[in-house]
mmCIF file of N, CA and C in Angstrom:
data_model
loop_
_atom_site.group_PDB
_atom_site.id
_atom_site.type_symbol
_atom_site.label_atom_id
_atom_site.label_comp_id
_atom_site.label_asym_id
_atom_site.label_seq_id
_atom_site.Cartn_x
_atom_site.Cartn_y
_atom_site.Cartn_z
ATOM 1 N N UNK A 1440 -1.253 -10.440 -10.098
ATOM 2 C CA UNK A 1440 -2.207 -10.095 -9.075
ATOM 3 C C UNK A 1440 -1.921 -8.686 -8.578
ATOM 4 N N UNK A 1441 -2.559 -7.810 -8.409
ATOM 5 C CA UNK A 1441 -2.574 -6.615 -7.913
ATOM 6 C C UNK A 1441 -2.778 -6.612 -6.282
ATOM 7 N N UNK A 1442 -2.647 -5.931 -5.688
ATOM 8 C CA UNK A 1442 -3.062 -5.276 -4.141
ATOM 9 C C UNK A 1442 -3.328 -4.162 -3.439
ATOM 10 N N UNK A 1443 -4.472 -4.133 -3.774
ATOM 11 C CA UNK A 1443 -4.946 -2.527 -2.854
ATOM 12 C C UNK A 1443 -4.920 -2.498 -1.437
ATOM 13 N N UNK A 1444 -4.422 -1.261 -0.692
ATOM 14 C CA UNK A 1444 -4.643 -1.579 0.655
ATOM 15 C C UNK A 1444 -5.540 -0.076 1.057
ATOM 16 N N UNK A 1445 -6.495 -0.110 2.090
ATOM 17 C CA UNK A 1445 -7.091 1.084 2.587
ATOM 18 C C UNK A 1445 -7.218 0.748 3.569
ATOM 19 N N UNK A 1446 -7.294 2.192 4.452
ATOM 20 C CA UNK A 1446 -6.760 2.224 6.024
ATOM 21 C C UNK A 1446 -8.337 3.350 6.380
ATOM 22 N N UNK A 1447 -9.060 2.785 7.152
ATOM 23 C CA UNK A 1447 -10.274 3.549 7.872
ATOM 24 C C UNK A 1447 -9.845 3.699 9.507
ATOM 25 N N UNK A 1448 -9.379 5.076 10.004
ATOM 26 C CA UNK A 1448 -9.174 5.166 11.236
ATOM 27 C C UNK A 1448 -7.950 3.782 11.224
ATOM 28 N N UNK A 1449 -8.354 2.977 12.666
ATOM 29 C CA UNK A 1449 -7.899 2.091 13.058
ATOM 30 C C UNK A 1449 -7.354 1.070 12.337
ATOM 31 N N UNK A 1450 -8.214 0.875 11.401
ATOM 32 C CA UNK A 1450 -8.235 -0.363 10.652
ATOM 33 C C UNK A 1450 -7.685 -0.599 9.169
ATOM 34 N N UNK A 1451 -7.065 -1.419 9.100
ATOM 35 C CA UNK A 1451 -6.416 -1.785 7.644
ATOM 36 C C UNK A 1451 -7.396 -2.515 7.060
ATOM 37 N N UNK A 1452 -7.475 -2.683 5.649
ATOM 38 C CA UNK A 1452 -8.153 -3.367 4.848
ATOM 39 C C UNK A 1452 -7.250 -3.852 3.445
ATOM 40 N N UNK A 1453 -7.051 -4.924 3.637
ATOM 41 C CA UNK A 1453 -5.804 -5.245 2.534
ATOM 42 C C UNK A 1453 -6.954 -6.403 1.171
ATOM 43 N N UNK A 1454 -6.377 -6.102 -0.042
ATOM 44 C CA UNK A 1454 -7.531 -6.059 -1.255
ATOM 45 C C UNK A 1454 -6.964 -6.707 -2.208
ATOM 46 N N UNK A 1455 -6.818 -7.959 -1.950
ATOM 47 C CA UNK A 1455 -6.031 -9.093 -2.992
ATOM 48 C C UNK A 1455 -6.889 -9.236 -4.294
ATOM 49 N N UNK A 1456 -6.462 -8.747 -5.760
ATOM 50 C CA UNK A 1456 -7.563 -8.812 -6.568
ATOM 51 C C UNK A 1456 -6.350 -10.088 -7.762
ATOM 52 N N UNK A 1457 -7.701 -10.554 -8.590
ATOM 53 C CA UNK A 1457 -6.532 -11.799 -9.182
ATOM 54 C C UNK A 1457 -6.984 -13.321 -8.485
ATOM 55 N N UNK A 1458 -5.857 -13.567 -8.847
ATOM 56 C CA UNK A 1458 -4.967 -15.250 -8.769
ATOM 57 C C UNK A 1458 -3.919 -14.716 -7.804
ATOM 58 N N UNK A 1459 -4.209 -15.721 -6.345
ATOM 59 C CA UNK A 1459 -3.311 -16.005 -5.218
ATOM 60 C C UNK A 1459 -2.596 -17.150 -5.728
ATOM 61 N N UNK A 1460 -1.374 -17.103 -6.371
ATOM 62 C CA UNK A 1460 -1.481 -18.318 -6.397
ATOM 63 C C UNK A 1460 0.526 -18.370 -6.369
ATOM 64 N N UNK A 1461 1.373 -19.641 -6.452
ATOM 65 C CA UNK A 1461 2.587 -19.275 -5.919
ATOM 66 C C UNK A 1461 3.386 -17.949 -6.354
ATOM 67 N N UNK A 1462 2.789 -17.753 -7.658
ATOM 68 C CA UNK A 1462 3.979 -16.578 -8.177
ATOM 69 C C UNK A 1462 3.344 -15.636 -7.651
ATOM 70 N N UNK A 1463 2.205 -15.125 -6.952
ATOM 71 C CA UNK A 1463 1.850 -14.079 -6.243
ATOM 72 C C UNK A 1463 1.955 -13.970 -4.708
ATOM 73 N N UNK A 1464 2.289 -14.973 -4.492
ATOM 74 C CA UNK A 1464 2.270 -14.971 -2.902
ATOM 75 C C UNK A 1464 3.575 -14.660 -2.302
ATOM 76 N N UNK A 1465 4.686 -14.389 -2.594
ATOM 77 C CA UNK A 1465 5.763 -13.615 -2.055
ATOM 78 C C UNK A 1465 5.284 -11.839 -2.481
ATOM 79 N N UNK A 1466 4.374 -11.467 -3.092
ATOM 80 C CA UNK A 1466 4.627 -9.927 -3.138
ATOM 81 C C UNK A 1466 3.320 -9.813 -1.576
ATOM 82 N N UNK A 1467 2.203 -11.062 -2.247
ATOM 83 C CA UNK A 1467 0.786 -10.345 -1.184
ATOM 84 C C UNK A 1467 1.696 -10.572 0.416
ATOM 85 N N UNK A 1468 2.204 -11.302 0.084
ATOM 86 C CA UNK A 1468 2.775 -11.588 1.966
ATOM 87 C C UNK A 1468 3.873 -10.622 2.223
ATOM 88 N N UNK A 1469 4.318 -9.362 1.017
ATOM 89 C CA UNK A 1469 5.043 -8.410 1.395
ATOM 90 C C UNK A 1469 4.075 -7.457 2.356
ATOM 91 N N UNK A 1470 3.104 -7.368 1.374
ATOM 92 C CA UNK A 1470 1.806 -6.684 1.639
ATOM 93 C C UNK A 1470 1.350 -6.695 2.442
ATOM 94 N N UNK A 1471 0.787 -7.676 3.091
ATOM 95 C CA UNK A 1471 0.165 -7.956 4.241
ATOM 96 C C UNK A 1471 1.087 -7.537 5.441
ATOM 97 N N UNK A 1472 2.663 -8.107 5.550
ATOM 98 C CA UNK A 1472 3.108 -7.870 6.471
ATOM 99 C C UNK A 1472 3.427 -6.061 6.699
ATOM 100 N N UNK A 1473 3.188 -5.361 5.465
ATOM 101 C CA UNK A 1473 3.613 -4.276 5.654
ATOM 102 C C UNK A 1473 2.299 -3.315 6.505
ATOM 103 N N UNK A 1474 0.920 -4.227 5.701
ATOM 104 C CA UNK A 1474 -0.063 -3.476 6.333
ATOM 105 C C UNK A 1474 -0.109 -3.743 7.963
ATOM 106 N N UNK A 1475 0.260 -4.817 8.439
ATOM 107 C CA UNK A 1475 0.163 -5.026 10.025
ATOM 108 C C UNK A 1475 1.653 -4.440 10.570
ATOM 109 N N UNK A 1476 2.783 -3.914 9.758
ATOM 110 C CA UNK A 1476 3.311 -3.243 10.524
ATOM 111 C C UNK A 1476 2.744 -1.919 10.859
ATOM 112 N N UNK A 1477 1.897 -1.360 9.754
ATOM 113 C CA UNK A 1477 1.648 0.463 9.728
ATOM 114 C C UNK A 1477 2.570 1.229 9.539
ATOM 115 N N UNK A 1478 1.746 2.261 9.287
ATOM 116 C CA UNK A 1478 2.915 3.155 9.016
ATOM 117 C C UNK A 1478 2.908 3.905 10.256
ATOM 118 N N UNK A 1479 3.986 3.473 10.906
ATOM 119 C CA UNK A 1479 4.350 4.207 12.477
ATOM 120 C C UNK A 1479 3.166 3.788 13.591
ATOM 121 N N UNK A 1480 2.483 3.385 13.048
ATOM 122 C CA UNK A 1480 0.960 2.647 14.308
ATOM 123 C C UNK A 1480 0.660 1.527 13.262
ATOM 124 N N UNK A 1481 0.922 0.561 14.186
ATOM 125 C CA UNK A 1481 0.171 -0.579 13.613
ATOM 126 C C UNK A 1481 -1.566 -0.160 13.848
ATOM 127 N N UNK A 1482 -2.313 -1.019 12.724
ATOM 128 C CA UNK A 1482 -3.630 -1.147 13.264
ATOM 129 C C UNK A 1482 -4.104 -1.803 14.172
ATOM 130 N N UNK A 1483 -5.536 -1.658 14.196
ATOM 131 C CA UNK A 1483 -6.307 -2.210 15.774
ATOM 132 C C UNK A 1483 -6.761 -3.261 14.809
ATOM 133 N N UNK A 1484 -7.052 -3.387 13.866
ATOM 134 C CA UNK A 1484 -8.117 -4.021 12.938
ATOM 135 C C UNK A 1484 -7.177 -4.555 11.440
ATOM 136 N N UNK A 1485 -6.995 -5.678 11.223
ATOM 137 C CA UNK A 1485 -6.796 -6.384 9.584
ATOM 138 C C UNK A 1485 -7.720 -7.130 9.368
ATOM 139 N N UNK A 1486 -8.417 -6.520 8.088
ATOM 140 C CA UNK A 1486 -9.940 -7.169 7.037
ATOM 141 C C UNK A 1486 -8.898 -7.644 5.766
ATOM 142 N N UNK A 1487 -8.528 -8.796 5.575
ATOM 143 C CA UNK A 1487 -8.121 -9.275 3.784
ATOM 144 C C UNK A 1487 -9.952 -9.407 3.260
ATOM 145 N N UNK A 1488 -10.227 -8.698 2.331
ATOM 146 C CA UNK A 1488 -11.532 -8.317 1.284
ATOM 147 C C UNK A 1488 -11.061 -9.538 0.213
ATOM 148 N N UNK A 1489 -11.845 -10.554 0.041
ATOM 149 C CA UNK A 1489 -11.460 -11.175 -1.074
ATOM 150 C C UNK A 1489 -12.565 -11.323 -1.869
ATOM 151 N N UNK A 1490 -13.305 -10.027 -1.783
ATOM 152 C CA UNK A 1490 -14.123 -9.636 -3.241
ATOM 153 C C UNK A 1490 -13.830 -10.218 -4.371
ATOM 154 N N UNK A 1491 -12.543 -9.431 -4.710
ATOM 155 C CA UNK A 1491 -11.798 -9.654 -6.419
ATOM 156 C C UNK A 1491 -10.923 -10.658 -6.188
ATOM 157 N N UNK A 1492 -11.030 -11.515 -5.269
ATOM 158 C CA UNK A 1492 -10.081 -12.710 -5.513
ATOM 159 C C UNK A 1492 -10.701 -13.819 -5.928
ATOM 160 N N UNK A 1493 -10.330 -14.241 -7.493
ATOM 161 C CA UNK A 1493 -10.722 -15.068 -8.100
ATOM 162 C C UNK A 1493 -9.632 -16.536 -7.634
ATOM 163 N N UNK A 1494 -8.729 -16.763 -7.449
ATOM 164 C CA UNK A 1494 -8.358 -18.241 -7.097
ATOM 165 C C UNK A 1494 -7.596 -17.951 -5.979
ATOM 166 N N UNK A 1495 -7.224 -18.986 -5.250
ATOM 167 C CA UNK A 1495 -5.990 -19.251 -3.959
ATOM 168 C C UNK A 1495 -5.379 -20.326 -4.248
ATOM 169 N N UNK A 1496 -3.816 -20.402 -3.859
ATOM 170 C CA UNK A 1496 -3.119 -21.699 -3.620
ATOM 171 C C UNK A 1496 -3.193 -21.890 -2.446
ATOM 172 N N UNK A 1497 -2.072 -22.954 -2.419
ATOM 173 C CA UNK A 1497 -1.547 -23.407 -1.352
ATOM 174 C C UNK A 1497 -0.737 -22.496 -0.675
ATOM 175 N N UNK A 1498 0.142 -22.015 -1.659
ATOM 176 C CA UNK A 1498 1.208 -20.954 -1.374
ATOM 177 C C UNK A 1498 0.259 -19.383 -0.812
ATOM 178 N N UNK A 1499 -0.804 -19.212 -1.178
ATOM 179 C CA UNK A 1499 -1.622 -17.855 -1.009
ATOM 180 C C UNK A 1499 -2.073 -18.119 0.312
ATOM 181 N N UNK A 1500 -3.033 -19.829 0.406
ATOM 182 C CA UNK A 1500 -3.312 -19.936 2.011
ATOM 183 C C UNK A 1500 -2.042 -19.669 3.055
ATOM 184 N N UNK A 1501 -1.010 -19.726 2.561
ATOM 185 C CA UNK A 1501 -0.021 -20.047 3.575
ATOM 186 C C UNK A 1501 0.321 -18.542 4.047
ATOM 187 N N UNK A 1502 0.177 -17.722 3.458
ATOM 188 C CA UNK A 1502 -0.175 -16.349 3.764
ATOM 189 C C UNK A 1502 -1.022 -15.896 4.180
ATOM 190 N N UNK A 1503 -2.202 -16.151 4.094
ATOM 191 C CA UNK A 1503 -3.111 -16.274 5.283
ATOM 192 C C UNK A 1503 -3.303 -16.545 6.986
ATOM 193 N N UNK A 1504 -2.312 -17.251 6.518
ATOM 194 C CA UNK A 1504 -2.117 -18.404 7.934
ATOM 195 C C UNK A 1504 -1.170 -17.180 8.787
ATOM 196 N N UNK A 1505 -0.121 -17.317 7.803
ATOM 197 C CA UNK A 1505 0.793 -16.769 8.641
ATOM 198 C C UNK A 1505 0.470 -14.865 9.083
ATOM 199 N N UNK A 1506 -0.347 -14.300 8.238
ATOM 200 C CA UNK A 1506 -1.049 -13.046 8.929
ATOM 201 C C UNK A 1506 -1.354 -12.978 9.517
ATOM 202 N N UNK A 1507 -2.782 -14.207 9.781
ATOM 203 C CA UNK A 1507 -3.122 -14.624 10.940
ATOM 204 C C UNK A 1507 -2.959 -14.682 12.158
ATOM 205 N N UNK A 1508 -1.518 -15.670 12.529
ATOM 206 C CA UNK A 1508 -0.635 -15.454 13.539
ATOM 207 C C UNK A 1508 0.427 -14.352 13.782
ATOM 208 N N UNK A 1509 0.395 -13.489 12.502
ATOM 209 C CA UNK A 1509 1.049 -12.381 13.190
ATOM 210 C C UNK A 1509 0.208 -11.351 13.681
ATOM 211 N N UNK A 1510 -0.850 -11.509 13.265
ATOM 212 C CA UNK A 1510 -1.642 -10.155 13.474
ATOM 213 C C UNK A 1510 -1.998 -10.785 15.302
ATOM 214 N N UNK A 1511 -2.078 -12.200 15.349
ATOM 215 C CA UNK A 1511 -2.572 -12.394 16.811
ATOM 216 C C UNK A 1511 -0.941 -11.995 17.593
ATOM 217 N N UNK A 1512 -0.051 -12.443 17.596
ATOM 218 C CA UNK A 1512 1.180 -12.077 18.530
ATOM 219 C C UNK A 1512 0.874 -10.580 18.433
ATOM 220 N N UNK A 1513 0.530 -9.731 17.241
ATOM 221 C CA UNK A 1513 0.771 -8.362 17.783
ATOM 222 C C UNK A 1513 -0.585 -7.825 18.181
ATOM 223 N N UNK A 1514 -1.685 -8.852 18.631
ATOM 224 C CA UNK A 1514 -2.699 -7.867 19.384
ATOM 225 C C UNK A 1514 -3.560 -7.352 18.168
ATOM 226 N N UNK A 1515 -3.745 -7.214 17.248
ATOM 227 C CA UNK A 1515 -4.221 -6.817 16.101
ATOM 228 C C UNK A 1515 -5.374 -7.860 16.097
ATOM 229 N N UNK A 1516 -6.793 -7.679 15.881
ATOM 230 C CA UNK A 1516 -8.229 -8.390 15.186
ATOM 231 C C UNK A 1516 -8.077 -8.322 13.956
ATOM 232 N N UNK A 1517 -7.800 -9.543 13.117
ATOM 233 C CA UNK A 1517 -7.904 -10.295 12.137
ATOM 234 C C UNK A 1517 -9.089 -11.274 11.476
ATOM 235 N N UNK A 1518 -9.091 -10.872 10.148
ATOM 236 C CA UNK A 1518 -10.773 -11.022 9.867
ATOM 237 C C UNK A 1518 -10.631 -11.212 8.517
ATOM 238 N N UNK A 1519 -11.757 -12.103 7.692
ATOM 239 C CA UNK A 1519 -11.252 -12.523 5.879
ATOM 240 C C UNK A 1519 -12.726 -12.147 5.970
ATOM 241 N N UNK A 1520 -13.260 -11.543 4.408
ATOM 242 C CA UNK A 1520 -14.163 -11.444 4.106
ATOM 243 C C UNK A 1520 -14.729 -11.392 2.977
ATOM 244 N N UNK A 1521 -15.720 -11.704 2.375
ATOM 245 C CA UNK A 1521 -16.443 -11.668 0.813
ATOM 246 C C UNK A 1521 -15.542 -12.307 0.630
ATOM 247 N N UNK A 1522 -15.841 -13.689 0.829
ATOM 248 C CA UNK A 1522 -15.239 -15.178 -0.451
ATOM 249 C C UNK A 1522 -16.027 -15.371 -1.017
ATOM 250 N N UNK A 1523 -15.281 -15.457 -2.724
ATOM 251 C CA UNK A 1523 -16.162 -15.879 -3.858
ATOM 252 C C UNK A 1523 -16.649 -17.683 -3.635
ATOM 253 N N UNK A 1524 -17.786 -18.379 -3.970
ATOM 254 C CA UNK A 1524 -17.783 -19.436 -3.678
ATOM 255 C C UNK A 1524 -16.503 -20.617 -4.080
ATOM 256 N N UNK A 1525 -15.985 -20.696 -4.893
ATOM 257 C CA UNK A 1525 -14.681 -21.195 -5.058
ATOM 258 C C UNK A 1525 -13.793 -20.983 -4.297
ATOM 259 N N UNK A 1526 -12.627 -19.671 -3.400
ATOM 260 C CA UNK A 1526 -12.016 -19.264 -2.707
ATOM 261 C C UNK A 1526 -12.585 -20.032 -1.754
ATOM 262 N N UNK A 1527 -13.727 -20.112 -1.338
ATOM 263 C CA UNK A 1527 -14.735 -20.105 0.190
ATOM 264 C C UNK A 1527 -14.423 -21.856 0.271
ATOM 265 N N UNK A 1528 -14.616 -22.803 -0.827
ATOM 266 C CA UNK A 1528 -14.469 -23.860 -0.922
ATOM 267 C C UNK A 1528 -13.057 -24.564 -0.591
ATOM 268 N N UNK A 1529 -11.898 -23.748 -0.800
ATOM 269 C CA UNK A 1529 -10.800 -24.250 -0.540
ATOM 270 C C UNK A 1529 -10.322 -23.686 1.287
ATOM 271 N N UNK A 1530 -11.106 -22.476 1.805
ATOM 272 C CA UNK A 1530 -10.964 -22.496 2.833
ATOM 273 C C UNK A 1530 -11.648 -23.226 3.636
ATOM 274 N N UNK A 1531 -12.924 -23.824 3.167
ATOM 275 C CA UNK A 1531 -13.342 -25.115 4.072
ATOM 276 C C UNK A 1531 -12.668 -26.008 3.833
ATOM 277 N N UNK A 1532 -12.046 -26.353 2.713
ATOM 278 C CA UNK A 1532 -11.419 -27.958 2.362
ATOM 279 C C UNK A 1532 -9.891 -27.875 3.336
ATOM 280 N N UNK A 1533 -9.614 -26.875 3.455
ATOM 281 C CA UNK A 1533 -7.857 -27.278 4.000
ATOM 282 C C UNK A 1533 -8.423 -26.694 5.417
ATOM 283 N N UNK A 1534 -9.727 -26.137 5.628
ATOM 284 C CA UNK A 1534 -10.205 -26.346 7.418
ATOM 285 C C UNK A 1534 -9.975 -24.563 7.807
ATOM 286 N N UNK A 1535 -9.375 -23.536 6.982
ATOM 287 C CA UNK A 1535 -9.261 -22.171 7.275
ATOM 288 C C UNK A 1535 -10.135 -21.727 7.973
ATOM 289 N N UNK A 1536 -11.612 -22.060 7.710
ATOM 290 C CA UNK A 1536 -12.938 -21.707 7.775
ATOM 291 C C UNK A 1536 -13.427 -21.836 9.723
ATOM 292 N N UNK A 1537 -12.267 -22.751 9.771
ATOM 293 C CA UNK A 1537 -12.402 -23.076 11.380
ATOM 294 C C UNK A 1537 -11.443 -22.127 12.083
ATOM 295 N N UNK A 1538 -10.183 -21.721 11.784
ATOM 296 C CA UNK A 1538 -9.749 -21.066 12.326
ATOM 297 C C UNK A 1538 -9.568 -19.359 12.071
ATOM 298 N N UNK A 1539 -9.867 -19.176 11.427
ATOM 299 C CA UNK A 1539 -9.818 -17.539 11.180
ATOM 300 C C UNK A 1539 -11.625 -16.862 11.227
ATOM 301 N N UNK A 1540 -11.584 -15.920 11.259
ATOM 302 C CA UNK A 1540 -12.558 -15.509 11.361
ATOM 303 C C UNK A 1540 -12.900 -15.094 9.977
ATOM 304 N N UNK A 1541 -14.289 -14.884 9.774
ATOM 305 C CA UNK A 1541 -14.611 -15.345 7.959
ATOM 306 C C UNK A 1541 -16.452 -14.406 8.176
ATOM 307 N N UNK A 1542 -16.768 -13.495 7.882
ATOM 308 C CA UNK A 1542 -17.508 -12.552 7.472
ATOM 309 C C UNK A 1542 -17.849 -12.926 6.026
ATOM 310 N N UNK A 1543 -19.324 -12.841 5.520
ATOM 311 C CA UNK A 1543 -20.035 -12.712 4.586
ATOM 312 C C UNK A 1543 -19.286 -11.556 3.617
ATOM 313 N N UNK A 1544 -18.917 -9.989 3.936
ATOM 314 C CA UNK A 1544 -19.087 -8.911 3.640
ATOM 315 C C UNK A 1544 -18.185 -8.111 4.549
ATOM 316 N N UNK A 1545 -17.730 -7.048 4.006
ATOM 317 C CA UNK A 1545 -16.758 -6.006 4.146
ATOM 318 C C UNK A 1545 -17.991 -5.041 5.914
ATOM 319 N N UNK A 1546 -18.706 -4.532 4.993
ATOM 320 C CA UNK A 1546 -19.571 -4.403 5.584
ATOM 321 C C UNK A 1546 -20.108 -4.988 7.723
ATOM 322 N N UNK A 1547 -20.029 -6.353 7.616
ATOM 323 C CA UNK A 1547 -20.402 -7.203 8.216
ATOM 324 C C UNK A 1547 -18.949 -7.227 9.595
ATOM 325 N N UNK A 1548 -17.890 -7.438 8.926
ATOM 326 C CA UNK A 1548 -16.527 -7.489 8.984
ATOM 327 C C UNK A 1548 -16.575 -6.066 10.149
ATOM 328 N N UNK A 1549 -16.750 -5.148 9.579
ATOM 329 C CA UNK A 1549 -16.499 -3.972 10.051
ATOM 330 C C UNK A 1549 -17.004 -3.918 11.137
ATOM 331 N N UNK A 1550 -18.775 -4.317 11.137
ATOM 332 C CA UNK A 1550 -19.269 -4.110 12.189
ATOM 333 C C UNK A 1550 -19.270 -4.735 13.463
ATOM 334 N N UNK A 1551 -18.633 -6.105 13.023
ATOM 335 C CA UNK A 1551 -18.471 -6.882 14.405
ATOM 336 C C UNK A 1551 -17.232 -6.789 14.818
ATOM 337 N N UNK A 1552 -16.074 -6.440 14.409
ATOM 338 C CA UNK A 1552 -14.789 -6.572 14.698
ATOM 339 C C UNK A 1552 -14.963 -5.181 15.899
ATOM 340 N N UNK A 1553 -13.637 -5.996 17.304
ATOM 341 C CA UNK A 1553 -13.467 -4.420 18.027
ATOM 342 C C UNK A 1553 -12.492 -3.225 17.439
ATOM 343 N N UNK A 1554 -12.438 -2.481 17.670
ATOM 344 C CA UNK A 1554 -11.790 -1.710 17.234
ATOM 345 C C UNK A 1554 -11.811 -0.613 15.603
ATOM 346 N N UNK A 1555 -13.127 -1.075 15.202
ATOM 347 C CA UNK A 1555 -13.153 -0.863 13.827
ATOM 348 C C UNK A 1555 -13.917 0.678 13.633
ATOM 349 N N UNK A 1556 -14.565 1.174 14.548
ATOM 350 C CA UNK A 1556 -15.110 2.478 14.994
ATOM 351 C C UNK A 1556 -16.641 2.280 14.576
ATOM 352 N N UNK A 1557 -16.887 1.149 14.388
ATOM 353 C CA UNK A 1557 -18.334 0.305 13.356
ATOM 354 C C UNK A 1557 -19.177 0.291 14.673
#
């Protein structure tokens, strides 16, 4: 699995492309945690884009989760967006869909989140 990350102003945008799945989920959860530290400023704003994410585990949701709650202890708006219908299916089935915030589109994401300059 690869990981792109891009930073607009405020906001991080972290770009899981691939299979989330256990053997990838210790590097993306390097990732993630590195994008909500910043480099020297954390962001106002974390978007995970799961455009190019073709599958999730258990082990990938669990990285989710836990961004989630870090991005909330540090004050950071946290946001998932563009799930492929499969991805989208396992975040309703294990209930994600209820607790995180979940955007159609990158796009969409941007514009409602505070802090995003959208």
């Amino acid at each position: 699995m690869k990981v792109r990350v891009e930073t607009l102003a405020r906001t991080t945008i972290v770009i899981p492309e691939g299979r989330l799945d256990f053997g990838a989920a210790a590097n993306f959860h390097v990732q993630v945690d590195q994008a909500l530290a910043g480099a020297g400023q954390a962001p106002a704003v974390l978007i995970i884009d799961c455009a190019s994410l073709e599958y999730i585990s258990s082990a990938g949701l669990r990285v989710f989760l836990l961004a989630a709650r870090g991005a909330q202890r540090s004050g950071i708006s946290f946001a998932v967006c563009s799930l492929h219908q499969p991805v989208r299916e396992v975040f309703d089935l294990s209930g994600f869909i209820r607790v995180m915030t979940v955007h159609p589109d990158r796009s969409t994401a941007l514009a409602q989140l505070p802090g995003t300059g959208a």
